[in-house]
């Protein structure tokens, strides 16, 4: 019997998505039957059939009754069955993207985003030099973050990667029957291993664990994807523009991380953790180079070289091996040095590589010698790939950002001023703070007391700055200030950097998060630009981070989205006026409620001039795995980033019409008032939220190292944006992504703006992408499911709010369909529509089971089977929904 996949066998050696899903489902069904018996498999299959019938009839009563009748000993394996199947479906779907791309490439119909863009540029009469200059000045930082949305354990991710490998092995026209049998047997083995592996961690990962997970993605995928991306880039530039090659040391895309550096509200991230992660990154980089250098050295037996290389190696008969052996030995010494430092042992810095220049110089010396001696084919092989990796990853693998809340710096400075008896910095007004900070920044005497005993939290702040001072500048990226709201927040960090002995001009990046702070971003930066000390410090470059999640949680999605756009517009104009190059850092998450959606669409919808060759973007949690976990998909993601930034820089969208801006102003105001009126103003909202969603139970799910709340005794306002969105997603109401938009859009339509809105959707990338993302998230909403949660979990006196919310959900859906002139949500994206429709029958049982489990858990909090099954349903729903927080 096949687990929910219909009949039939593999009929086509070119494994399609349907066939791969069927194959993986067969393996899972066999695994469950072997472990728990045929009767259990029949029970699972019956639940699946009831779920499918309930979808088709619109009446899930029979499914609900079957789930409510489950004994405690059955709920965990049933939950695991559907969770595992959804994870396997994700693998099949992800591999299908790879398969489809390869098939299209072999047929010559693959649409390469870079090649397509270059053709459009050529038709628009852009010169080759203009395009090359744009690529050469491009600076894209993808910042890997460990927000707690990756629900799949690392040990399972490795198994899932192995499943993808086996699917690839089966995807051959000329596969022999014996080979096919071997690979299917291996699939069975891996899926059985996964089934017998607990999908829920026993303990929360530490920040170091999270960093290791991020580095593993680089090791297993990005290290291989980056050279392939460059080969695609060079191929397209050669094919379309007749460019022979692109510069060897070019690195349009680099990687940074917050893992181990993001201490905002996370007491588990300390200065020792941050230092450990920087050393781990250097260890990993050295290890990767050692492996590649070892292979190159074994292959590079050529004896002929140019004069420059000969001058370097003397009379050596194997000049290339001489250079590569020297680099390999230095990397081995570097790895040993990092390991010793990590172990707290004394370590020698002799013969180690801490700077990228020597690595690149020696590799390029070999490259040029090969080119000069007629060995172009060898030069442009593995050596070129390693040069590309060296240019992209350097000797540090990633740069580590440090992030801290502005209040922590205020606390530290208050301790200093109180120690000297000059008052309490925290109580001073903004003008007094600025005067004090600028005086100290220009002073030559030290400020930090030699002998004092501040609080533990102040010591940690100071120790973090001292840790940065002891490290090397190429290990660190930006210092990000959460909840920045005044120029003094930036100057405070500058002063603490100076007083701690940081000798390099570390980028100081204010993060504007709430709507009020976004609106105030321009005057804050303008005040900073008026200060000669600050203007000299930044040396013509300013980075500003735009917060997506907290602004949406503060004001609702439509108001926040427009607030972000306005802030970027204003900052772009301001920096242009002051001849300062602006880099905007986008704190986007995986969901629409946190600025999610396709990155290339988001980049192209930015205000004109705001990209200008450079951009930083957070990539978080499960989205890192979905976008970069497999080399083929990672290459595609890098191509999309590169082409979007080039297009937004060279050919930005036009500024919106004034009438469009006026409509957006009006809709943002209406949306914000409606959102706040319910989230903050409705007396039943907080008790309803906590009753209907698994928000409080989420604390039991050991997702990330960071607490779910900034303040453990706070209300909804203290809840982090991720669990806030995660909780609503679990019950399929998706409230953070749309609440307020229903009033904003419907009132705009009623006011006679329907044609304007439709025009805005067609011609304004900003509004078009907003509406399309809203369409997608609404297609994933299921009001009937959330109504069942309400029926099972919410007291009768609170249900009127649920009725109101579901009515508003229906209203916003009707508005989107009217504006996009479609009969069904997400009608214009058949791929996503089909994916949602196929997954629903497998997610539905998890939803109804979760509601039942919440009911049982709240009455018997100590029931271990119920609590474990509850956590599995959370993980399963997250996997099925794919973008969780």
PDB file of C-alpha atoms in Angstrom, residues 732-735 738-739 742 774 777-784 786 802-815 825:
ATOM      1  CA  UNK A 732      -3.740  29.355   9.361  1.00  0.00           C
ATOM      2  CA  UNK A 733      -5.231  32.765  10.115  1.00  0.00           C
ATOM      3  CA  UNK A 734      -2.017  34.585   8.990  1.00  0.00           C
ATOM      4  CA  UNK A 735      -3.228  37.728  10.770  1.00  0.00           C
ATOM      5  CA  UNK A 738      -3.086  41.205   6.300  1.00  0.00           C
ATOM      6  CA  UNK A 739      -4.848  42.798   9.298  1.00  0.00           C
ATOM      7  CA  UNK A 742      -8.955  44.796   4.509  1.00  0.00           C
ATOM      8  CA  UNK A 774      -0.634  39.452   0.043  1.00  0.00           C
ATOM      9  CA  UNK A 777      -0.306  34.522   1.976  1.00  0.00           C
ATOM     10  CA  UNK A 778      -4.098  34.753   1.767  1.00  0.00           C
ATOM     11  CA  UNK A 779      -4.099  31.626  -0.412  1.00  0.00           C
ATOM     12  CA  UNK A 780      -2.430  29.823   2.491  1.00  0.00           C
ATOM     13  CA  UNK A 781      -4.999  31.074   5.012  1.00  0.00           C
ATOM     14  CA  UNK A 782      -7.739  28.661   6.051  1.00  0.00           C
ATOM     15  CA  UNK A 783     -10.511  30.367   8.064  1.00  0.00           C
ATOM     16  CA  UNK A 784     -12.378  27.069   8.553  1.00  0.00           C
ATOM     17  CA  UNK A 786      -8.861  28.571  12.543  1.00  0.00           C
ATOM     18  CA  UNK A 802     -12.853  35.410  15.970  1.00  0.00           C
ATOM     19  CA  UNK A 803     -15.963  35.970  13.872  1.00  0.00           C
ATOM     20  CA  UNK A 804     -14.839  39.558  13.241  1.00  0.00           C
ATOM     21  CA  UNK A 805     -11.329  38.475  12.203  1.00  0.00           C
ATOM     22  CA  UNK A 806     -12.573  35.791   9.825  1.00  0.00           C
ATOM     23  CA  UNK A 807     -14.977  38.290   8.261  1.00  0.00           C
ATOM     24  CA  UNK A 808     -12.074  40.683   7.738  1.00  0.00           C
ATOM     25  CA  UNK A 809      -9.978  37.875   6.242  1.00  0.00           C
ATOM     26  CA  UNK A 810     -12.714  37.155   3.710  1.00  0.00           C
ATOM     27  CA  UNK A 811     -13.013  40.873   2.987  1.00  0.00           C
ATOM     28  CA  UNK A 812      -9.304  41.323   2.189  1.00  0.00           C
ATOM     29  CA  UNK A 813      -9.374  38.249  -0.043  1.00  0.00           C
ATOM     30  CA  UNK A 814     -12.274  39.679  -2.055  1.00  0.00           C
ATOM     31  CA  UNK A 815     -10.408  42.988  -2.401  1.00  0.00           C
ATOM     32  CA  UNK A 825      -6.523  33.663  -4.980  1.00  0.00           C
TER      33      UNK A 825
END
